[in-house]
Amino acid sequence: QLQASGGGLVQPGGSLRLSCAASGFSLADYAIGWFRQSPGKEREYVAHIKRNVMDYSDSVKGRFTISRDNAKNSVSLQMNSLKPEDTALYYCAVSLYNSGNVYRFRRPEEYHYWGQGTQVTVSS
């Protein structure tokens, strides 16, 4: 089971830290991805981490940082310099595939289990 938390309302230029906590299995062994979805739009890839490899979409690169805390069995997404276009429902997900192909984990269909989502709203 995955539990996403940390969303909220923030002004443009502000920061939020999302967390994805797992129960029943260890996140350390799998790729963990963050995706987001706005009303009327398709689910969009944000970032993922698999072991020591991190990858980001071009839209968040340099502003967002994904990290893993194995002791807490969680993955965090630090979001800085937030923009109104970052407003969305953010989901974390886990992929059970054992692959070194970074681009594979940019696709939502490669993930097996999803958290319930946490809302991020960037507005003044």
mmCIF file of C-alpha atoms in Angstrom:
data_model
loop_
_atom_site.group_PDB
_atom_site.id
_atom_site.type_symbol
_atom_site.label_atom_id
_atom_site.label_comp_id
_atom_site.label_asym_id
_atom_site.label_seq_id
_atom_site.Cartn_x
_atom_site.Cartn_y
_atom_site.Cartn_z
ATOM 1 C CA GLN A 1 0.000 0.000 0.000
ATOM 2 C CA LEU A 2 1.209 3.502 -0.845
ATOM 3 C CA GLN A 3 0.183 6.671 0.972
ATOM 4 C CA ALA A 4 0.923 10.071 -0.549
ATOM 5 C CA SER A 5 0.831 13.193 1.601
ATOM 6 C CA GLY A 6 2.109 16.751 1.843
ATOM 7 C CA GLY A 7 -0.001 18.570 -0.709
ATOM 8 C CA GLY A 8 -1.598 21.928 -0.105
ATOM 9 C CA LEU A 9 -2.063 25.490 -1.280
ATOM 10 C CA VAL A 10 1.086 27.524 -1.942
ATOM 11 C CA GLN A 11 1.852 30.822 -3.642
ATOM 12 C CA PRO A 12 3.870 30.933 -6.867
ATOM 13 C CA GLY A 13 7.566 30.661 -6.079
ATOM 14 C CA GLY A 14 6.878 28.708 -2.923
ATOM 15 C CA SER A 15 7.816 25.167 -1.917
ATOM 16 C CA LEU A 16 6.138 21.954 -0.856
ATOM 17 C CA ARG A 17 7.465 18.545 0.094
ATOM 18 C CA LEU A 18 5.427 15.491 -0.851
ATOM 19 C CA SER A 19 5.950 12.141 0.785
ATOM 20 C CA CYS A 20 5.091 8.625 -0.366
ATOM 21 C CA ALA A 21 5.100 6.046 2.408
ATOM 22 C CA ALA A 22 4.885 2.316 1.792
ATOM 23 C CA SER A 23 3.554 -0.471 3.952
ATOM 24 C CA GLY A 24 3.851 -4.178 3.368
ATOM 25 C CA PHE A 25 6.949 -4.034 1.199
ATOM 26 C CA SER A 26 10.293 -2.271 0.936
ATOM 27 C CA LEU A 27 10.521 0.688 -1.443
ATOM 28 C CA ALA A 28 14.288 0.252 -1.655
ATOM 29 C CA ASP A 29 13.999 -2.571 -4.181
ATOM 30 C CA TYR A 30 11.767 -0.885 -6.746
ATOM 31 C CA ALA A 31 11.317 2.138 -8.963
ATOM 32 C CA ILE A 32 9.095 4.753 -7.346
ATOM 33 C CA GLY A 33 7.547 7.366 -9.570
ATOM 34 C CA TRP A 34 5.631 10.578 -9.126
ATOM 35 C CA PHE A 35 2.964 11.543 -11.636
ATOM 36 C CA ARG A 36 0.437 14.355 -11.721
ATOM 37 C CA GLN A 37 -2.902 14.942 -13.348
ATOM 38 C CA SER A 38 -4.946 18.079 -13.899
ATOM 39 C CA PRO A 39 -8.637 18.085 -14.837
ATOM 40 C CA GLY A 40 -9.086 17.280 -18.512
ATOM 41 C CA LYS A 41 -5.455 16.272 -18.989
ATOM 42 C CA GLU A 42 -3.642 12.966 -19.168
ATOM 43 C CA ARG A 43 -1.532 11.723 -16.294
ATOM 44 C CA GLU A 44 1.904 13.327 -16.624
ATOM 45 C CA TYR A 45 5.256 11.941 -15.541
ATOM 46 C CA VAL A 46 7.123 14.043 -12.972
ATOM 47 C CA ALA A 47 10.066 12.027 -11.643
ATOM 48 C CA HIS A 48 11.210 8.627 -10.509
ATOM 49 C CA ILE A 49 13.939 7.041 -8.433
ATOM 50 C CA LYS A 50 15.307 3.535 -8.735
ATOM 51 C CA ARG A 51 18.170 2.667 -6.430
ATOM 52 C CA ASN A 52 20.573 5.605 -6.947
ATOM 53 C CA VAL A 53 19.205 6.746 -10.295
ATOM 54 C CA MET A 54 16.907 9.768 -10.384
ATOM 55 C CA ASP A 55 15.109 11.063 -13.453
ATOM 56 C CA TYR A 56 12.914 14.118 -14.030
ATOM 57 C CA SER A 57 10.627 15.476 -16.671
ATOM 58 C CA ASP A 58 11.873 18.565 -18.448
ATOM 59 C CA SER A 59 9.073 20.632 -16.923
ATOM 60 C CA VAL A 60 10.330 20.101 -13.348
ATOM 61 C CA LYS A 61 14.069 19.517 -13.815
ATOM 62 C CA GLY A 62 16.057 21.922 -11.675
ATOM 63 C CA ARG A 63 13.069 22.728 -9.447
ATOM 64 C CA PHE A 64 12.031 19.349 -8.035
ATOM 65 C CA THR A 65 14.182 16.804 -6.224
ATOM 66 C CA ILE A 66 13.229 13.194 -5.578
ATOM 67 C CA SER A 67 14.856 11.290 -2.731
ATOM 68 C CA ARG A 68 14.521 8.083 -0.795
ATOM 69 C CA ASP A 69 14.607 7.425 2.953
ATOM 70 C CA ASN A 70 15.045 3.678 3.358
ATOM 71 C CA ALA A 71 14.818 3.877 7.139
ATOM 72 C CA LYS A 72 11.338 5.396 6.855
ATOM 73 C CA ASN A 73 10.468 3.304 3.790
ATOM 74 C CA SER A 74 9.400 6.442 1.972
ATOM 75 C CA VAL A 75 10.186 8.569 -1.058
ATOM 76 C CA SER A 76 9.930 12.347 -1.028
ATOM 77 C CA LEU A 77 9.474 14.955 -3.728
ATOM 78 C CA GLN A 78 10.823 18.373 -2.805
ATOM 79 C CA MET A 79 9.168 20.970 -5.016
ATOM 80 C CA ASN A 80 10.685 24.449 -5.194
ATOM 81 C CA SER A 81 9.930 27.504 -7.325
ATOM 82 C CA LEU A 82 6.408 26.289 -7.835
ATOM 83 C CA LYS A 83 4.382 27.661 -10.722
ATOM 84 C CA PRO A 84 0.619 27.784 -11.288
ATOM 85 C CA GLU A 85 1.034 25.139 -13.992
ATOM 86 C CA ASP A 86 2.284 22.727 -11.329
ATOM 87 C CA THR A 87 -1.238 22.630 -9.914
ATOM 88 C CA ALA A 88 -2.466 19.035 -10.087
ATOM 89 C CA LEU A 89 -3.287 15.906 -8.158
ATOM 90 C CA TYR A 90 0.038 14.204 -7.475
ATOM 91 C CA TYR A 91 0.329 10.427 -7.310
ATOM 92 C CA CYS A 92 3.140 8.126 -6.289
ATOM 93 C CA ALA A 93 3.437 4.678 -7.753
ATOM 94 C CA VAL A 94 5.681 1.631 -7.613
ATOM 95 C CA SER A 95 6.936 -0.449 -10.514
ATOM 96 C CA LEU A 96 7.843 -4.087 -9.920
ATOM 97 C CA TYR A 97 9.879 -4.276 -13.134
ATOM 98 C CA ASN A 98 13.596 -4.789 -12.780
ATOM 99 C CA SER A 99 14.936 -2.684 -15.623
ATOM 100 C CA GLY A 100 17.790 -0.259 -16.108
ATOM 101 C CA ASN A 101 15.929 1.618 -18.825
ATOM 102 C CA VAL A 102 15.226 5.065 -17.372
ATOM 103 C CA TYR A 103 12.738 5.948 -20.090
ATOM 104 C CA ARG A 104 10.616 2.921 -19.314
ATOM 105 C CA PHE A 105 9.738 4.364 -15.926
ATOM 106 C CA ARG A 106 8.406 7.557 -17.486
ATOM 107 C CA ARG A 107 5.319 5.648 -18.616
ATOM 108 C CA PRO A 108 2.415 5.236 -16.158
ATOM 109 C CA GLU A 109 1.568 1.827 -17.614
ATOM 110 C CA GLU A 110 4.866 0.478 -16.241
ATOM 111 C CA TYR A 111 3.667 0.957 -12.664
ATOM 112 C CA HIS A 112 1.744 -1.640 -10.714
ATOM 113 C CA TYR A 113 0.465 0.074 -7.575
ATOM 114 C CA TRP A 114 -0.645 3.646 -6.998
ATOM 115 C CA GLY A 115 -1.242 5.826 -3.989
ATOM 116 C CA GLN A 116 -4.435 7.814 -3.583
ATOM 117 C CA GLY A 117 -3.059 11.194 -4.675
ATOM 118 C CA THR A 118 -2.432 14.482 -2.901
ATOM 119 C CA GLN A 119 -3.606 17.841 -4.251
ATOM 120 C CA VAL A 120 -1.110 20.602 -4.978
ATOM 121 C CA THR A 121 -2.518 24.036 -5.771
ATOM 122 C CA VAL A 122 -0.226 26.912 -6.733
ATOM 123 C CA SER A 123 -2.097 30.188 -6.673
ATOM 124 C CA SER A 124 -1.818 33.718 -5.363
#
